[in-house]
């Protein structure tokens, strides 16, 4: 089946990473793919635009079927190939409800507190215009969010929604890893630290980690010492 699949992706893109983790978890490693360069705006090139007029990746093909948007790709793979690889959405009604809730919590809240509020502020605001009180406020909001996930892990003793790896982890872990790359310290969050180490060693995660991360360490660590 993997030979009929194709993925356009970009290194360091959380949406792309989500789709790639699911492809590995479902047993489709070896799918054809093309790494596009954001710096060259290859996501706006004709190959991508003819499949996704928005010029965004991931763009996924399964035979003649084209699926855009990372969550749609993940949902498509899980629902279409439910009997393959890891079951990422539980059959049990209560467990499924919890996984869906954690999925959307991660996508909405981690993205907002970590990416939109804090990192975007740091990188899009000139150093002389950054206000310490703003950074502190945004840092405290992220700390509060991380404490919430710390509590979830205290209950499950394993993954963010369940004792098993699920789609909730696919949605949550890349944000945590992105934070770590930019200096996020987890010493005050022992459950998150253990979770991060365990997830980082998971085969589907290791094999899909953004390739440029090791070759191109960040020049700034804005999250170091943020709280």
mmCIF file of C-alpha atoms in Angstrom:
data_model
loop_
_atom_site.group_PDB
_atom_site.id
_atom_site.type_symbol
_atom_site.label_atom_id
_atom_site.label_comp_id
_atom_site.label_asym_id
_atom_site.label_seq_id
_atom_site.Cartn_x
_atom_site.Cartn_y
_atom_site.Cartn_z
ATOM 1 C CA UNK A 1 0.000 0.000 0.000
ATOM 2 C CA UNK A 2 2.805 2.417 0.869
ATOM 3 C CA UNK A 3 4.033 2.271 -2.729
ATOM 4 C CA UNK A 4 0.817 4.051 -3.796
ATOM 5 C CA UNK A 5 1.278 6.844 -1.256
ATOM 6 C CA UNK A 6 3.096 10.144 -1.670
ATOM 7 C CA UNK A 7 3.737 12.993 0.760
ATOM 8 C CA UNK A 8 4.965 16.532 0.207
ATOM 9 C CA UNK A 9 6.418 17.776 3.483
ATOM 10 C CA UNK A 10 8.671 20.362 5.065
ATOM 11 C CA UNK A 11 11.285 19.842 7.763
ATOM 12 C CA UNK A 12 10.351 21.432 11.092
ATOM 13 C CA UNK A 13 6.668 21.732 10.242
ATOM 14 C CA UNK A 14 4.543 20.425 13.104
ATOM 15 C CA UNK A 15 1.615 19.619 10.760
ATOM 16 C CA UNK A 16 3.925 17.596 8.514
ATOM 17 C CA UNK A 17 5.462 15.808 11.480
ATOM 18 C CA UNK A 18 2.026 14.741 12.707
ATOM 19 C CA UNK A 19 1.169 13.145 9.366
ATOM 20 C CA UNK A 20 4.544 11.418 9.164
ATOM 21 C CA UNK A 21 4.217 9.920 12.659
ATOM 22 C CA UNK A 22 0.812 8.501 11.751
ATOM 23 C CA UNK A 23 2.122 7.039 8.497
ATOM 24 C CA UNK A 24 4.836 5.224 10.468
ATOM 25 C CA UNK A 25 2.453 4.089 13.198
ATOM 26 C CA UNK A 26 0.080 2.636 10.602
ATOM 27 C CA UNK A 27 2.947 0.661 9.062
ATOM 28 C CA UNK A 28 3.387 2.685 5.872
ATOM 29 C CA UNK A 29 7.074 3.485 6.199
ATOM 30 C CA UNK A 30 8.773 3.651 2.818
ATOM 31 C CA UNK A 31 6.095 5.796 1.188
ATOM 32 C CA UNK A 32 7.287 8.056 -1.622
ATOM 33 C CA UNK A 33 7.844 11.631 -0.589
ATOM 34 C CA UNK A 34 9.378 14.968 -1.457
ATOM 35 C CA UNK A 35 10.976 17.308 1.048
ATOM 36 C CA UNK A 36 10.146 20.868 0.033
ATOM 37 C CA UNK A 37 12.234 23.885 1.040
ATOM 38 C CA UNK A 38 10.248 26.665 2.681
ATOM 39 C CA UNK A 39 13.187 29.042 2.198
ATOM 40 C CA UNK A 40 12.778 28.617 -1.567
ATOM 41 C CA UNK A 41 8.971 28.802 -1.316
ATOM 42 C CA UNK A 42 8.678 25.388 -2.919
ATOM 43 C CA UNK A 43 5.347 25.004 -1.139
ATOM 44 C CA UNK A 44 4.098 27.593 -3.648
ATOM 45 C CA UNK A 45 5.539 25.667 -6.577
ATOM 46 C CA UNK A 46 3.368 24.128 -9.331
ATOM 47 C CA UNK A 47 3.669 20.548 -8.022
ATOM 48 C CA UNK A 48 2.118 21.519 -4.679
ATOM 49 C CA UNK A 49 -0.319 24.134 -5.967
ATOM 50 C CA UNK A 50 -1.977 21.751 -8.408
ATOM 51 C CA UNK A 51 -2.863 19.523 -5.442
ATOM 52 C CA UNK A 52 -3.386 22.196 -2.798
ATOM 53 C CA UNK A 53 -4.244 25.688 -4.094
ATOM 54 C CA UNK A 54 -3.452 27.059 -0.627
ATOM 55 C CA UNK A 55 0.197 26.209 -1.168
ATOM 56 C CA UNK A 56 0.530 24.448 2.178
ATOM 57 C CA UNK A 57 2.002 21.152 3.277
ATOM 58 C CA UNK A 58 1.525 18.374 4.108
ATOM 59 C CA UNK A 59 -0.044 17.285 0.857
ATOM 60 C CA UNK A 60 -0.819 13.576 0.871
ATOM 61 C CA UNK A 61 -1.785 11.278 -1.986
ATOM 62 C CA UNK A 62 -3.152 7.768 -1.613
ATOM 63 C CA UNK A 63 -3.439 6.600 -5.195
ATOM 64 C CA UNK A 64 -5.701 9.137 -6.877
ATOM 65 C CA UNK A 65 -7.028 10.469 -3.574
ATOM 66 C CA UNK A 66 -5.553 13.784 -2.404
ATOM 67 C CA UNK A 67 -5.817 14.866 1.232
ATOM 68 C CA UNK A 68 -4.652 18.258 2.498
ATOM 69 C CA UNK A 69 -4.532 19.592 6.088
ATOM 70 C CA UNK A 70 -2.588 17.552 8.634
ATOM 71 C CA UNK A 71 -5.554 16.607 10.825
ATOM 72 C CA UNK A 72 -7.457 15.461 7.757
ATOM 73 C CA UNK A 73 -4.494 13.326 6.670
ATOM 74 C CA UNK A 74 -4.265 11.757 10.132
ATOM 75 C CA UNK A 75 -8.014 11.125 10.308
ATOM 76 C CA UNK A 76 -8.032 9.670 6.797
ATOM 77 C CA UNK A 77 -5.233 7.236 7.552
ATOM 78 C CA UNK A 78 -6.765 6.084 10.834
ATOM 79 C CA UNK A 79 -10.306 5.657 9.516
ATOM 80 C CA UNK A 80 -9.306 4.128 6.167
ATOM 81 C CA UNK A 81 -6.679 1.766 7.572
ATOM 82 C CA UNK A 82 -8.046 1.158 11.054
ATOM 83 C CA UNK A 83 -6.924 -2.476 10.973
ATOM 84 C CA UNK A 84 -3.321 -1.551 10.109
ATOM 85 C CA UNK A 85 -0.541 -0.846 12.587
ATOM 86 C CA UNK A 86 -1.335 1.085 15.764
ATOM 87 C CA UNK A 87 -4.966 1.835 16.531
ATOM 88 C CA UNK A 88 -4.835 5.565 17.222
ATOM 89 C CA UNK A 89 -8.510 6.208 17.985
ATOM 90 C CA UNK A 90 -9.899 3.686 20.512
ATOM 91 C CA UNK A 91 -13.055 1.708 19.803
ATOM 92 C CA UNK A 92 -14.259 2.106 23.389
ATOM 93 C CA UNK A 93 -16.663 5.042 23.517
ATOM 94 C CA UNK A 94 -15.323 6.645 26.696
ATOM 95 C CA UNK A 95 -11.686 6.257 25.688
ATOM 96 C CA UNK A 96 -12.421 7.607 22.221
ATOM 97 C CA UNK A 97 -14.067 10.681 23.744
ATOM 98 C CA UNK A 98 -10.997 11.342 25.888
ATOM 99 C CA UNK A 99 -8.590 10.956 22.971
ATOM 100 C CA UNK A 100 -10.636 13.333 20.818
ATOM 101 C CA UNK A 101 -10.749 15.860 23.637
ATOM 102 C CA UNK A 102 -6.979 15.739 24.220
ATOM 103 C CA UNK A 103 -6.335 15.953 20.471
ATOM 104 C CA UNK A 104 -8.199 19.221 20.194
ATOM 105 C CA UNK A 105 -6.824 20.561 23.460
ATOM 106 C CA UNK A 106 -3.305 20.092 22.133
ATOM 107 C CA UNK A 107 -4.056 21.589 18.733
ATOM 108 C CA UNK A 108 -5.837 24.605 20.192
ATOM 109 C CA UNK A 109 -4.143 25.376 23.505
ATOM 110 C CA UNK A 110 -0.543 24.284 22.990
ATOM 111 C CA UNK A 111 -0.476 25.962 19.626
ATOM 112 C CA UNK A 112 -1.873 29.166 21.095
ATOM 113 C CA UNK A 113 0.190 29.372 24.299
ATOM 114 C CA UNK A 114 3.489 28.117 22.879
ATOM 115 C CA UNK A 115 3.509 29.145 19.246
ATOM 116 C CA UNK A 116 1.137 32.065 18.726
ATOM 117 C CA UNK A 117 1.519 33.888 22.028
ATOM 118 C CA UNK A 118 5.116 33.278 23.066
ATOM 119 C CA UNK A 119 7.391 32.215 20.205
ATOM 120 C CA UNK A 120 5.733 34.408 17.588
ATOM 121 C CA UNK A 121 5.996 37.370 19.956
ATOM 122 C CA UNK A 122 9.694 36.710 20.483
ATOM 123 C CA UNK A 123 10.586 36.243 16.832
ATOM 124 C CA UNK A 124 8.289 38.872 15.345
ATOM 125 C CA UNK A 125 9.010 41.644 17.853
ATOM 126 C CA UNK A 126 12.255 43.582 17.665
ATOM 127 C CA UNK A 127 14.464 43.022 20.687
ATOM 128 C CA UNK A 128 14.212 46.660 21.731
ATOM 129 C CA UNK A 129 10.412 46.467 21.572
ATOM 130 C CA UNK A 130 10.024 43.342 23.679
ATOM 131 C CA UNK A 131 8.611 44.061 27.114
ATOM 132 C CA UNK A 132 9.779 41.865 30.033
ATOM 133 C CA UNK A 133 6.317 42.042 31.573
ATOM 134 C CA UNK A 134 4.780 40.698 28.358
ATOM 135 C CA UNK A 135 7.239 37.817 28.187
ATOM 136 C CA UNK A 136 6.613 37.008 31.843
ATOM 137 C CA UNK A 137 2.841 37.004 31.343
ATOM 138 C CA UNK A 138 3.074 34.779 28.296
ATOM 139 C CA UNK A 139 5.550 32.504 30.070
ATOM 140 C CA UNK A 140 3.192 32.108 33.028
ATOM 141 C CA UNK A 141 0.356 31.199 30.671
ATOM 142 C CA UNK A 142 2.514 28.503 29.073
ATOM 143 C CA UNK A 143 3.568 27.233 32.508
ATOM 144 C CA UNK A 144 -0.093 26.926 33.513
ATOM 145 C CA UNK A 145 -0.819 25.004 30.317
ATOM 146 C CA UNK A 146 2.091 22.622 30.872
ATOM 147 C CA UNK A 147 0.954 22.005 34.449
ATOM 148 C CA UNK A 148 -2.381 20.880 33.047
ATOM 149 C CA UNK A 149 -0.674 18.279 30.842
ATOM 150 C CA UNK A 150 1.552 17.303 33.743
ATOM 151 C CA UNK A 151 -1.650 16.464 35.618
ATOM 152 C CA UNK A 152 -3.032 14.412 32.738
ATOM 153 C CA UNK A 153 0.127 12.321 32.703
ATOM 154 C CA UNK A 154 -0.049 11.892 36.474
ATOM 155 C CA UNK A 155 -3.412 10.176 35.957
ATOM 156 C CA UNK A 156 -2.520 7.936 33.017
ATOM 157 C CA UNK A 157 1.085 7.163 34.063
ATOM 158 C CA UNK A 158 1.830 6.715 30.364
ATOM 159 C CA UNK A 159 0.459 8.876 27.555
ATOM 160 C CA UNK A 160 -1.595 12.061 27.473
ATOM 161 C CA UNK A 161 -5.051 10.506 27.047
ATOM 162 C CA UNK A 162 -4.718 6.821 27.795
ATOM 163 C CA UNK A 163 -2.365 4.076 28.908
ATOM 164 C CA UNK A 164 -1.708 3.497 25.192
ATOM 165 C CA UNK A 165 -0.206 5.734 22.509
ATOM 166 C CA UNK A 166 -3.021 7.463 20.612
ATOM 167 C CA UNK A 167 -3.759 10.259 18.183
ATOM 168 C CA UNK A 168 -3.713 12.606 21.176
ATOM 169 C CA UNK A 169 0.035 12.022 21.473
ATOM 170 C CA UNK A 170 0.455 12.618 17.751
ATOM 171 C CA UNK A 171 -1.114 16.039 18.296
ATOM 172 C CA UNK A 172 0.634 16.927 21.555
ATOM 173 C CA UNK A 173 4.213 15.662 21.369
ATOM 174 C CA UNK A 174 5.426 17.724 18.373
ATOM 175 C CA UNK A 175 4.545 20.927 20.246
ATOM 176 C CA UNK A 176 6.474 19.743 23.294
ATOM 177 C CA UNK A 177 9.467 18.819 21.135
ATOM 178 C CA UNK A 178 9.277 22.167 19.358
ATOM 179 C CA UNK A 179 9.357 23.894 22.734
ATOM 180 C CA UNK A 180 12.383 21.852 23.801
ATOM 181 C CA UNK A 181 14.207 22.858 20.646
ATOM 182 C CA UNK A 182 13.776 26.506 21.605
ATOM 183 C CA UNK A 183 15.009 26.028 25.150
ATOM 184 C CA UNK A 184 11.958 24.806 27.082
ATOM 185 C CA UNK A 185 13.081 23.252 30.368
ATOM 186 C CA UNK A 186 11.050 20.393 31.849
ATOM 187 C CA UNK A 187 12.781 19.936 35.206
ATOM 188 C CA UNK A 188 9.738 21.352 37.007
ATOM 189 C CA UNK A 189 7.475 18.904 35.175
ATOM 190 C CA UNK A 190 8.733 15.374 35.984
ATOM 191 C CA UNK A 191 5.884 13.591 34.211
ATOM 192 C CA UNK A 192 6.347 15.647 31.064
ATOM 193 C CA UNK A 193 10.090 15.077 31.191
ATOM 194 C CA UNK A 194 9.624 11.306 31.411
ATOM 195 C CA UNK A 195 7.018 11.468 28.662
ATOM 196 C CA UNK A 196 9.294 13.519 26.417
ATOM 197 C CA UNK A 197 12.163 11.064 26.817
ATOM 198 C CA UNK A 198 9.891 8.095 26.120
ATOM 199 C CA UNK A 199 8.287 9.687 23.090
ATOM 200 C CA UNK A 200 11.622 10.842 21.670
ATOM 201 C CA UNK A 201 12.773 7.227 21.662
ATOM 202 C CA UNK A 202 9.620 5.893 19.981
ATOM 203 C CA UNK A 203 10.531 4.500 16.515
ATOM 204 C CA UNK A 204 7.834 6.449 14.654
ATOM 205 C CA UNK A 205 9.057 9.671 16.258
ATOM 206 C CA UNK A 206 12.789 9.041 15.863
ATOM 207 C CA UNK A 207 12.457 8.164 12.188
ATOM 208 C CA UNK A 208 10.455 11.307 11.400
ATOM 209 C CA UNK A 209 12.221 13.918 13.549
ATOM 210 C CA UNK A 210 12.860 17.046 11.444
ATOM 211 C CA UNK A 211 16.164 16.233 9.716
ATOM 212 C CA UNK A 212 17.575 19.733 9.956
ATOM 213 C CA UNK A 213 17.244 19.885 13.748
ATOM 214 C CA UNK A 214 20.509 18.031 14.362
ATOM 215 C CA UNK A 215 22.340 19.769 11.541
ATOM 216 C CA UNK A 216 21.101 23.272 12.334
ATOM 217 C CA UNK A 217 20.796 23.952 16.080
ATOM 218 C CA UNK A 218 18.806 27.086 16.947
ATOM 219 C CA UNK A 219 20.733 30.326 17.278
ATOM 220 C CA UNK A 220 18.475 31.455 20.143
ATOM 221 C CA UNK A 221 16.758 29.700 23.031
ATOM 222 C CA UNK A 222 13.988 32.129 23.999
ATOM 223 C CA UNK A 223 12.221 29.614 26.239
ATOM 224 C CA UNK A 224 15.241 28.921 28.425
ATOM 225 C CA UNK A 225 14.543 30.254 31.914
ATOM 226 C CA UNK A 226 11.120 31.566 30.878
ATOM 227 C CA UNK A 227 9.719 30.379 34.221
#
